[in-house]
mmCIF file of C-alpha atoms in Angstrom:
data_model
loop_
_atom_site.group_PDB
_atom_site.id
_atom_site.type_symbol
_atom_site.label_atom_id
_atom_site.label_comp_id
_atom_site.label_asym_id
_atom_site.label_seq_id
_atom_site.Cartn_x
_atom_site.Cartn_y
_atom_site.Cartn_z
ATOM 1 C CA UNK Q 1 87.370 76.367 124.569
ATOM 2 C CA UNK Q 2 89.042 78.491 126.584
ATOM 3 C CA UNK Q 3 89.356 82.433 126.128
ATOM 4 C CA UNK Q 4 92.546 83.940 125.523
ATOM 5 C CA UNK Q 5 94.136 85.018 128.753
ATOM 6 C CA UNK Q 6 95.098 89.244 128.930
ATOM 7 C CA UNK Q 7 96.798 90.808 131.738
ATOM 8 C CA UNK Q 8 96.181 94.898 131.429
ATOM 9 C CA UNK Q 9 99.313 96.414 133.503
ATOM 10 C CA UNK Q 10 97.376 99.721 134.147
ATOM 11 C CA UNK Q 11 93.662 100.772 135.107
ATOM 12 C CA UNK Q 12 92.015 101.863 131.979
ATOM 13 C CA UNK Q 13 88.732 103.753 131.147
ATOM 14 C CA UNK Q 14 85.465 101.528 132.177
ATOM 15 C CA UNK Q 15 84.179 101.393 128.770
ATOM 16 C CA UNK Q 16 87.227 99.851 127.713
ATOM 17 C CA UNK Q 17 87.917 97.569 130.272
ATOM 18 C CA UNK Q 18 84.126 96.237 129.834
ATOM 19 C CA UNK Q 19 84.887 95.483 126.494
ATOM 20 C CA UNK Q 20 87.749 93.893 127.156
ATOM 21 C CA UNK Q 21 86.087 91.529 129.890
ATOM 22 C CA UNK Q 22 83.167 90.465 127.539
ATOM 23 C CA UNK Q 23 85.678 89.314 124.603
ATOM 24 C CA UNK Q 24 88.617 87.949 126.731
ATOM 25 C CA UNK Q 25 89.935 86.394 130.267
ATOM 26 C CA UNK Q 26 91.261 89.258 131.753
ATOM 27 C CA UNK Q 27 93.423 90.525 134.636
ATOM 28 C CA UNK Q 28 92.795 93.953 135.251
ATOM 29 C CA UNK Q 29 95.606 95.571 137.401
ATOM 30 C CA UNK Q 30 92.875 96.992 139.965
ATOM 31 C CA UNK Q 31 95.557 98.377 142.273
ATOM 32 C CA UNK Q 32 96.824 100.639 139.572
ATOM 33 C CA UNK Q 33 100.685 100.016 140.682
ATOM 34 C CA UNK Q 34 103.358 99.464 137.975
ATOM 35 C CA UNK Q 35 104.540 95.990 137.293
ATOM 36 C CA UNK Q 36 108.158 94.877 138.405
ATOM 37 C CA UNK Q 37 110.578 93.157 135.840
ATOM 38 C CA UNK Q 38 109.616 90.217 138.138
ATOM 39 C CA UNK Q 39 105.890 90.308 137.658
ATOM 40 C CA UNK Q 40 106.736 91.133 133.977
ATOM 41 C CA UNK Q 41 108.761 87.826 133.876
ATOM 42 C CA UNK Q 42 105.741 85.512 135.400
ATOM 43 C CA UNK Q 43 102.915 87.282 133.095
ATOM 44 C CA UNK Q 44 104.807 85.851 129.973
ATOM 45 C CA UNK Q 45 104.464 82.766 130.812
ATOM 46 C CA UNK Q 46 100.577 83.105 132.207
ATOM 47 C CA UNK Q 47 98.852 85.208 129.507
ATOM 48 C CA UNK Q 48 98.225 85.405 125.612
ATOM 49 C CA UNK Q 49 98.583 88.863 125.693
ATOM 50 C CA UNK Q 50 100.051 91.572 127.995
ATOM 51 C CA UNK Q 51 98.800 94.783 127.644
ATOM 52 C CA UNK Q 52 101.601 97.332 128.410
ATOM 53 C CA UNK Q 53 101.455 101.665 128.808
ATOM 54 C CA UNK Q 54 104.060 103.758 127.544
ATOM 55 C CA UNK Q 55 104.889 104.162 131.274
ATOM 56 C CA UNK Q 56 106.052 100.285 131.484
ATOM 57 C CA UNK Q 57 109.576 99.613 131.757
ATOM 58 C CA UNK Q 58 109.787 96.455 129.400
ATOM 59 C CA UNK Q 59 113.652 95.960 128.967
ATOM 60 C CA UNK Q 60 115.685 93.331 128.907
ATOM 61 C CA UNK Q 61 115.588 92.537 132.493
ATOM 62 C CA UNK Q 62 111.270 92.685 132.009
ATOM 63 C CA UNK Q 63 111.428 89.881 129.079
ATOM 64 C CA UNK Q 64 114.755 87.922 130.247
ATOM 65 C CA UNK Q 65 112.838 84.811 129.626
ATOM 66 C CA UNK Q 66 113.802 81.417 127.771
ATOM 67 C CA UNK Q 67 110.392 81.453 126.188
ATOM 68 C CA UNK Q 68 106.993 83.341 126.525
ATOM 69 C CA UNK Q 69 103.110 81.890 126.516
ATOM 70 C CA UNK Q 70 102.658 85.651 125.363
ATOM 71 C CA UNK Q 71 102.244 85.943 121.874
ATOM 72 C CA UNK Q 72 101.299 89.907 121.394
ATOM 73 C CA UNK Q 73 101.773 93.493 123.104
ATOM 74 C CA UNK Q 74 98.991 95.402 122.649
ATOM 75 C CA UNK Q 75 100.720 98.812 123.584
ATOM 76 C CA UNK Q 76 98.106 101.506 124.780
ATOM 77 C CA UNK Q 77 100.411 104.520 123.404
ATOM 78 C CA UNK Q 78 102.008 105.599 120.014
ATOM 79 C CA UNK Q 79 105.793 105.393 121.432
ATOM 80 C CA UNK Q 80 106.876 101.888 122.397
ATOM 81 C CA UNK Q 81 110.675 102.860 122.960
ATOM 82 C CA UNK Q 82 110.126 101.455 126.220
ATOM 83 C CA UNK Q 83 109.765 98.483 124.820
ATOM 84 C CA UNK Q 84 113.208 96.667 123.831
ATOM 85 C CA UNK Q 85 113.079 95.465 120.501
ATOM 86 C CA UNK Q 86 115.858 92.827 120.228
ATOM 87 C CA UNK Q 87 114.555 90.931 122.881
ATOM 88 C CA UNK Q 88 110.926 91.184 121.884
ATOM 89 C CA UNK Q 89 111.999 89.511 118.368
ATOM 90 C CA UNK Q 90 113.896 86.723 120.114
ATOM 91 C CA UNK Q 91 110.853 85.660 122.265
ATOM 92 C CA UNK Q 92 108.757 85.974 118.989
ATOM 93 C CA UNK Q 93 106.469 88.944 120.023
ATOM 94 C CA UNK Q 94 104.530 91.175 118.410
ATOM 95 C CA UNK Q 95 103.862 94.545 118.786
ATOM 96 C CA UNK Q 96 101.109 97.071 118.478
ATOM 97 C CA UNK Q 97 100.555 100.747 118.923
ATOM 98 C CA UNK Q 98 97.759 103.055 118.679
ATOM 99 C CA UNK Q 99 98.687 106.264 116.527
ATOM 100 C CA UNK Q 100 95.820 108.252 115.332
ATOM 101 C CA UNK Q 101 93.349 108.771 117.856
ATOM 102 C CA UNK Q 102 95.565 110.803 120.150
ATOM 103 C CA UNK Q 103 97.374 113.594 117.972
ATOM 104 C CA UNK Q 104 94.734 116.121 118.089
ATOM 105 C CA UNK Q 105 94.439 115.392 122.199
ATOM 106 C CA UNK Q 106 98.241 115.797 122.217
ATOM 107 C CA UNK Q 107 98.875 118.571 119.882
ATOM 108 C CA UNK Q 108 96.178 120.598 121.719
ATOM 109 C CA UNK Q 109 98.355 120.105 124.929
ATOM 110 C CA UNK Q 110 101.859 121.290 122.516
ATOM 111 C CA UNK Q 111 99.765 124.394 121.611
ATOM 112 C CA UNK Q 112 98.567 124.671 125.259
ATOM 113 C CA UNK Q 113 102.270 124.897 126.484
ATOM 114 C CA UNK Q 114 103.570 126.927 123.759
ATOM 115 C CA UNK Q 115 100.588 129.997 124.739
ATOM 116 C CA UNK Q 116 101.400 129.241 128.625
ATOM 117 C CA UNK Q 117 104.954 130.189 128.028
ATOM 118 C CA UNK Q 118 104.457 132.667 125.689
ATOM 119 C CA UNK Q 119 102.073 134.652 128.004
ATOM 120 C CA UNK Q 120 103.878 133.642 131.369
ATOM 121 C CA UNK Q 121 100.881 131.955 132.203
ATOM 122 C CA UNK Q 122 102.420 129.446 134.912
ATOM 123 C CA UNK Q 123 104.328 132.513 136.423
ATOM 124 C CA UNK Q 124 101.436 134.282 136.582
ATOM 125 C CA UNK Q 125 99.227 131.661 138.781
ATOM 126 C CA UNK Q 126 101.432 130.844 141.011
ATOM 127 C CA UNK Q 127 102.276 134.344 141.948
ATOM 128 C CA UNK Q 128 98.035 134.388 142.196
ATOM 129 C CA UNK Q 129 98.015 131.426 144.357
ATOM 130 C CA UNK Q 130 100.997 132.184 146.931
ATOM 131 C CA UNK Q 131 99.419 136.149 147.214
ATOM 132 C CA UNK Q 132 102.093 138.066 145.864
ATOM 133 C CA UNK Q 133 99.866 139.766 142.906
ATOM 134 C CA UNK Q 134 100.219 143.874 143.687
ATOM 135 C CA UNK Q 135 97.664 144.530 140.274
ATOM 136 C CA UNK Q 136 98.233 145.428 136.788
ATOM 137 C CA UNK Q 137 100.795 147.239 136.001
ATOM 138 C CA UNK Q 138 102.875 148.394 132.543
ATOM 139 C CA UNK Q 139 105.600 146.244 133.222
ATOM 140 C CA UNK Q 140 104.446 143.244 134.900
ATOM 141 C CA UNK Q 141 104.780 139.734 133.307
ATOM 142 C CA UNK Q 142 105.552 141.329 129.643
ATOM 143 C CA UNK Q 143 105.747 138.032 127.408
ATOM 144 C CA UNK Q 144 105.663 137.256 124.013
ATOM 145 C CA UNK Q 145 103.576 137.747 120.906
ATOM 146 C CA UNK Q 146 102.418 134.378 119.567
ATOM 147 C CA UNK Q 147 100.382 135.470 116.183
ATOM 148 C CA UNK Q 148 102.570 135.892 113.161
ATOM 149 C CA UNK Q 149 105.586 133.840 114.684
ATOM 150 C CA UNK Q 150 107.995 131.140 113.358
ATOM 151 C CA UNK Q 151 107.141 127.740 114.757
ATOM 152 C CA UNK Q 152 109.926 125.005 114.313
ATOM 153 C CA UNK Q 153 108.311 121.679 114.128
ATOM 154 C CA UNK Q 154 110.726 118.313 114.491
ATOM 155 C CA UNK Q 155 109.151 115.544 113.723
ATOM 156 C CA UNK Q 156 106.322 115.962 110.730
ATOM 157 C CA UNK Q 157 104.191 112.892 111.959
ATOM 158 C CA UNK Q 158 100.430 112.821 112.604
ATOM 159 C CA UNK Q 159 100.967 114.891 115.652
ATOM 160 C CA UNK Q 160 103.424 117.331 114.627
ATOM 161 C CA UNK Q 161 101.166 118.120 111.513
ATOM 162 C CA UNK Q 162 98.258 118.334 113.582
ATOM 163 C CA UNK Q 163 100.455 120.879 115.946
ATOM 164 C CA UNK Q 164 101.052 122.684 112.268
ATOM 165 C CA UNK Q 165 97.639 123.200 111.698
ATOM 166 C CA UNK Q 166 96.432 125.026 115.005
ATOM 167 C CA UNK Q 167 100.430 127.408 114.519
ATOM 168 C CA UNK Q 168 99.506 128.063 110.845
ATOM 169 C CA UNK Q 169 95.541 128.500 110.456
ATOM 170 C CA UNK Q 170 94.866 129.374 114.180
ATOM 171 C CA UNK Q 171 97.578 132.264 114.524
ATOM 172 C CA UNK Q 172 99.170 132.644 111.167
ATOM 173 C CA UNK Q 173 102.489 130.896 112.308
ATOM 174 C CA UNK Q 174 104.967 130.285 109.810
ATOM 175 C CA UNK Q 175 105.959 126.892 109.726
ATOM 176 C CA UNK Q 176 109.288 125.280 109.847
ATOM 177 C CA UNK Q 177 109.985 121.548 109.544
ATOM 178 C CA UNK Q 178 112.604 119.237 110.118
ATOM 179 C CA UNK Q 179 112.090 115.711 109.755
ATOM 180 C CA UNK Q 180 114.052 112.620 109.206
ATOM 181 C CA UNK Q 181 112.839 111.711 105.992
ATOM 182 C CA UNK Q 182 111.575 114.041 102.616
ATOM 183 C CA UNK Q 183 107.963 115.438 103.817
ATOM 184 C CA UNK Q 184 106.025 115.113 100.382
ATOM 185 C CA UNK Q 185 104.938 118.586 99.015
ATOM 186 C CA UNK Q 186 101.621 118.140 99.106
ATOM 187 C CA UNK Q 187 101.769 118.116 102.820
ATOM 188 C CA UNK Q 188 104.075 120.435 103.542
ATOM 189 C CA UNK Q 189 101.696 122.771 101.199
ATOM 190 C CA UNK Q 190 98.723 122.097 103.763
ATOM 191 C CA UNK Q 191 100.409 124.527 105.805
ATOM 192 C CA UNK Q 192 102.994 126.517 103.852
ATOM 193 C CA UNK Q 193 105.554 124.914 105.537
ATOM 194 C CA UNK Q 194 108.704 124.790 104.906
ATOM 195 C CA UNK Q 195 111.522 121.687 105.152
ATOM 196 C CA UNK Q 196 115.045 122.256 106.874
ATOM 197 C CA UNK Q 197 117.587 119.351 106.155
ATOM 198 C CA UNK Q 198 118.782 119.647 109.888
ATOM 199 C CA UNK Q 199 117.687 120.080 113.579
ATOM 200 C CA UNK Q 200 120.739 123.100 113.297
ATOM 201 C CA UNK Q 201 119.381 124.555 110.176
ATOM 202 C CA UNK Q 202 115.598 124.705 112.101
ATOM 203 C CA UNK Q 203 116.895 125.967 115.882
ATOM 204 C CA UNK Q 204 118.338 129.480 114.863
ATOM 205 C CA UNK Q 205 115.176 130.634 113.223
ATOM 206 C CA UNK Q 206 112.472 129.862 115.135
ATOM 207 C CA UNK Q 207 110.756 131.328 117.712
ATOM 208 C CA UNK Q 208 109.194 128.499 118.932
ATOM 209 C CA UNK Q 209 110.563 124.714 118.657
ATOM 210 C CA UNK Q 210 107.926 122.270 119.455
ATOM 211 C CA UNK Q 211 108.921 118.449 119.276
ATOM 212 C CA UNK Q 212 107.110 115.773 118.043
ATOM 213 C CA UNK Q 213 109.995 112.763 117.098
ATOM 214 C CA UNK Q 214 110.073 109.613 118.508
ATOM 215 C CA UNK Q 215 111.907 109.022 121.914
ATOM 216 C CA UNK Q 216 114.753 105.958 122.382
ATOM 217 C CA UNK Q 217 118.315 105.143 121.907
ATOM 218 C CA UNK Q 218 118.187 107.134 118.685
ATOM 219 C CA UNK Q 219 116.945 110.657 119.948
ATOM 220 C CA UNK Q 220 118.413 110.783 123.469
ATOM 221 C CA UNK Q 221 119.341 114.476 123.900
ATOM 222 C CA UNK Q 222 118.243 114.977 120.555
ATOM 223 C CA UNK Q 223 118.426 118.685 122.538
ATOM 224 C CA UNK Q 224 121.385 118.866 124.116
ATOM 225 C CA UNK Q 225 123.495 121.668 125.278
ATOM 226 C CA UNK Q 226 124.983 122.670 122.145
ATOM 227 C CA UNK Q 227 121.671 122.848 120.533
ATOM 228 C CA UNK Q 228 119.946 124.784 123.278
ATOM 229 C CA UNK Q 229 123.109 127.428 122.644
ATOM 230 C CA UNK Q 230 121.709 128.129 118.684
ATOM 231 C CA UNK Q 231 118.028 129.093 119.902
ATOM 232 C CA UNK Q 232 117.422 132.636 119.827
ATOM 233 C CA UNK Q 233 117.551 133.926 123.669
ATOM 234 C CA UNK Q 234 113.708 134.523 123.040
ATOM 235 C CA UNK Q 235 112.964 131.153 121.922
ATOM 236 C CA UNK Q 236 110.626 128.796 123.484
ATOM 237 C CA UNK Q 237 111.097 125.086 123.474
ATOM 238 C CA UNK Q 238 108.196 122.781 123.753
ATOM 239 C CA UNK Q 239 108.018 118.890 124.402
ATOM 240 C CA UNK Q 240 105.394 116.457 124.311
ATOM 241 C CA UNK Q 241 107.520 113.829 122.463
ATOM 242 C CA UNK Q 242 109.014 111.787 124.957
ATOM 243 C CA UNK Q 243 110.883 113.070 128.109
ATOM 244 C CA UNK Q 244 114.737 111.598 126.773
ATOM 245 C CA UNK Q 245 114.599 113.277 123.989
ATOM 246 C CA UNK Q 246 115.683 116.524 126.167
ATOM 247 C CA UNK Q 247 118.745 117.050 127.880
ATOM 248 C CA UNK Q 248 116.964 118.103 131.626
ATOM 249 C CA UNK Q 249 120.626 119.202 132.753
ATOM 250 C CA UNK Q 250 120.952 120.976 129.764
ATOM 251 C CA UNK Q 251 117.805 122.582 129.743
ATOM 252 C CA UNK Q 252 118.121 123.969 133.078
ATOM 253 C CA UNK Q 253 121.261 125.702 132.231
ATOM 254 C CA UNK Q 254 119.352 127.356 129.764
ATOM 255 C CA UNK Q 255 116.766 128.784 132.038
ATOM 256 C CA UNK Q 256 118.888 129.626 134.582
ATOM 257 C CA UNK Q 257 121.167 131.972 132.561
ATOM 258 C CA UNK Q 258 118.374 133.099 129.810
ATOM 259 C CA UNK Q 259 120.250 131.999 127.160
ATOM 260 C CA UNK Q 260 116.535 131.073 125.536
ATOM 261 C CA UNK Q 261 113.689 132.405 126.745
ATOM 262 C CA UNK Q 262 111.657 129.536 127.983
ATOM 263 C CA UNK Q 263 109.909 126.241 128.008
ATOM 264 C CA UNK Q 264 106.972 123.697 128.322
ATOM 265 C CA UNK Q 265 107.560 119.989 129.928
ATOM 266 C CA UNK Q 266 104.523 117.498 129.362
ATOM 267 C CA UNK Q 267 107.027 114.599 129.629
ATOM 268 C CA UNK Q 268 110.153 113.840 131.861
ATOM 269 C CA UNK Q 269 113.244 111.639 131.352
ATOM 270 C CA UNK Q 270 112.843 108.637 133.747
ATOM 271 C CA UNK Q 271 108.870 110.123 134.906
ATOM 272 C CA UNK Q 272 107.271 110.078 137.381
ATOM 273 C CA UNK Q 273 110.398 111.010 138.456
ATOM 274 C CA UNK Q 274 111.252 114.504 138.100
ATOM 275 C CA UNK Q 275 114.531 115.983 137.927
ATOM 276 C CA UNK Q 276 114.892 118.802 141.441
ATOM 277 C CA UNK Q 277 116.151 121.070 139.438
ATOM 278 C CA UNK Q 278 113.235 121.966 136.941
ATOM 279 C CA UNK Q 279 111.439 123.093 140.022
ATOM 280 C CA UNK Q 280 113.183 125.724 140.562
ATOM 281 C CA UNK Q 281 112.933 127.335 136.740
ATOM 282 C CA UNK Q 282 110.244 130.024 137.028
ATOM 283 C CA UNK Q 283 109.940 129.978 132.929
ATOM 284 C CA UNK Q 284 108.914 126.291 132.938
ATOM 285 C CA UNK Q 285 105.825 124.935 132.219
ATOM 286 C CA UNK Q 286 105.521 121.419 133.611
ATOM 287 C CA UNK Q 287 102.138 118.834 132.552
ATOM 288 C CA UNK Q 288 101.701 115.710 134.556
ATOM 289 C CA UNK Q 289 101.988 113.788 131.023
ATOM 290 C CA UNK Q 290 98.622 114.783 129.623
ATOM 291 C CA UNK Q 291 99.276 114.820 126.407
ATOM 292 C CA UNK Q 292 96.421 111.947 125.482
ATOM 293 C CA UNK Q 293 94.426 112.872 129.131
ATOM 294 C CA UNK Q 294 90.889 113.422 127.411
ATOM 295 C CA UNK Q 295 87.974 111.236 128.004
ATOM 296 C CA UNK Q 296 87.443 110.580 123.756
ATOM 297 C CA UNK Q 297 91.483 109.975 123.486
ATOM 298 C CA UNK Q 298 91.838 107.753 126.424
ATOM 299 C CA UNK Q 299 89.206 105.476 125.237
ATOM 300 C CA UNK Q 300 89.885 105.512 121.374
ATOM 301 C CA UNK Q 301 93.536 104.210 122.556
ATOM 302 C CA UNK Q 302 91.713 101.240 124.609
ATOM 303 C CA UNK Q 303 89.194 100.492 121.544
ATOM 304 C CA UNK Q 304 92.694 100.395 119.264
ATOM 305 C CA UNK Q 305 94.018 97.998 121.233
ATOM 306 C CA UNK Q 306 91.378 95.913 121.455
ATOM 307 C CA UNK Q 307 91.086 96.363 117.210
ATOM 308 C CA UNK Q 308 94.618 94.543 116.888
ATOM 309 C CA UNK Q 309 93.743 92.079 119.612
ATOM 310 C CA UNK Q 310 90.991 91.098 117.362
ATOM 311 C CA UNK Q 311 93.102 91.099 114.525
ATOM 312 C CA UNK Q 312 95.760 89.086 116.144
ATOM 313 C CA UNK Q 313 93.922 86.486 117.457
ATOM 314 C CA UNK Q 314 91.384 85.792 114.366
ATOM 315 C CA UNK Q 315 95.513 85.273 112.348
ATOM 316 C CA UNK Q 316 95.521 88.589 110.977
ATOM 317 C CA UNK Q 317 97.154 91.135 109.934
ATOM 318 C CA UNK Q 318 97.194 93.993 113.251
ATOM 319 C CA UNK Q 319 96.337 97.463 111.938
ATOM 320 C CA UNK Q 320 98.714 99.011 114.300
ATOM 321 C CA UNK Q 321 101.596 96.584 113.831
ATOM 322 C CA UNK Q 322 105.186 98.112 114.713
ATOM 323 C CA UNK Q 323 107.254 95.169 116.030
ATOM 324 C CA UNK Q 324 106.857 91.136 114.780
ATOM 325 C CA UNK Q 325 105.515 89.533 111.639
ATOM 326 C CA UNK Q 326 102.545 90.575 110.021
ATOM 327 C CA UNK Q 327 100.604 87.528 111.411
ATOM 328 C CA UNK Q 328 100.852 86.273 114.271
ATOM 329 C CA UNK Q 329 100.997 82.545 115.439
ATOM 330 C CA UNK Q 330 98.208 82.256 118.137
ATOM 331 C CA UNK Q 331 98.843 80.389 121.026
ATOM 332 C CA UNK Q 332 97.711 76.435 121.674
ATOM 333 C CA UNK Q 333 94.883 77.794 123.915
ATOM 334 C CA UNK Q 334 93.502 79.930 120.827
ATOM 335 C CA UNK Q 335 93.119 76.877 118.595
ATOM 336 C CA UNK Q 336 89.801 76.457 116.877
ATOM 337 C CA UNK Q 337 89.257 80.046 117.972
ATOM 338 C CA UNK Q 338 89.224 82.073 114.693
ATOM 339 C CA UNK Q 339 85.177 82.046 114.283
ATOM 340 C CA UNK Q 340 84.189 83.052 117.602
ATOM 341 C CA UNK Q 341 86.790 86.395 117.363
ATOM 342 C CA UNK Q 342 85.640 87.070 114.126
ATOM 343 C CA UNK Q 343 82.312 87.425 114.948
ATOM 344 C CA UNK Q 344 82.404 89.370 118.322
#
């Protein structure tokens, strides 16, 4: 009996691609080039499963198919905005995620921004690197106090209460929250934090916003304009969310004319494209996306995946399910395949 047939749209960590290879017949995208909606389109009809990155494009155009062979996206990533729901539930797909095993990996990056802006960090290497350093002096790259500051958290998830631990027990932050739904008080308690019903009631008093929501339709410019206008002119805005959820236009207005005081990019709207303009904000920070970018975080996500794989294909319930039914039908060429999955 035949293996079930994966296609992984990405190069991942050896270990997990090893794994992978002993359990399943896989396609491993060796070339390390992004699928088109095209290639999308065939793989749907080749494989069990597709293995997608939060860097896939998997819109309409991606799963414009009558029907799909594919029974399950294994997503390597928390966010899976980029994949479109509607038509994934009219093909009859289901969806996983891996949450978890990346929030301390990405809320160490948050805090990393939020001290490289704070201390003019990115300012001050560059000026290192083209020369132009003179020595110390009084007045020379004076920036900001981070210990004993207000830190505006939106978004309470795993990751923006792991960013609330290093604010609050590593530099005696005070906390702010605003979330979408009621944070219990037993949690907010873990770090003397305090809820604000509204993104307008949070942006005023902070000194630092860092944001931690999910990206799509929902959150597009989330920050916009208007919002960037009720930061203090000190304030520091920090993103590792997703790159939509920022206004880029917006935000560059804001640097240009210091109407805030600075900010820290890890993700772009429409990356690896990056908007011309940011470039030329000296108080941005800007990460290549490496939120997740650690050895132990990069192969916990691959190991997830390959836990709801499992699950999927021995007709059970995925731990990481976000899109589909709670089990999943497996395809004809997984027939009379429960006991070998189980056991492997």
């Amino acid at each position: 009996m035949a293996l079930p047939k994966v296609l992984v749209t990405r190069r991942w960590p050896k270990a997990v691609e090893d794994q992978l290879s002993k359990h399943y017949d896989v396609t491993l995208n060796t070339g390390d080039v992004p699928l088109t909606p095209a290639q999308f389109r065939t793989a749907l009809g080749e494989y069990d499963a597709i293995l997608p990155t939060v860097t896939d494009n998997l819109g309409p155009e991606a799963l414009d198919v009558p029907k799909a062979r594919t029974r399950i996206l294994g997503n390597y990533g928390v966010g899976f905005s980029h994949i479109n729901e509607t038509a994934v539930k009219g093909l009859g797909l289901t969806v996983t995620n891996t949450p978890d095993v990346l929030s301390d990996c990405t809320a160490d990056i948050a805090m990393t921004l939020l001290l490289m802006c704070a201390r003019r960090a990115g300012e001050g290497e560059r000026e290192l690197r083209a020369g132009d350093w003179t020595g110390w002096r009084p007045t020379h790259l004076v920036g900001t106090k981070v210990a004993g500051k207000t830190l505006g958290i939106i978004g309470f998830g795993r990751i923006g209460q792991e960013m609330a631990r290093r604010a609050h027990f590593g530099f005696g932050m005070n906390i702010l929250v605003q979330n979408r739904s009621r944070v219990s008080a037993d949690v907010l308690s873990k770090f003397n934090a305090t809820q604000v019903d509204t993104v307008e009631d949070l942006l005023p008093q902070a000194d630092f916003v860092s944001l931690h929501c999910p990206g799509g339709a929902a959150n597009r410019h989330l920050i916009n304009g208007a919002r960037l206008d009720l930061m203090k002119p000190t304030g520091i805005l920090i993103n590792t969310a997703r790159g939509e959820v920022v206004d880029e236009r917006a935000l560059v207005q804001s640097l240009s004319f210091d109407t805030i005081g600075g900010a820290g990019l890890d993700v772009f709207d429409g990356e690896p494209r990056i908007n011309p303009d940011l470039l030329q904000c000296d108080k941005l920070v800007m990460l290549p996306h490496l939120g997740s970018a650690t050895k132990e975080t990069r192969e916990g996500m691959g190991f997830r995946v390959l836990e709801n794989l499992k699950d999927f294909f021995a007709g059970r319930r995925p731990r990481d399910l976000v899109i589909g039914t709670p089990m999943g039908e497996t395809s004809p060429s997984m027939k009379g395949k429960t006991h070998e999955l189980l056991s492997s």
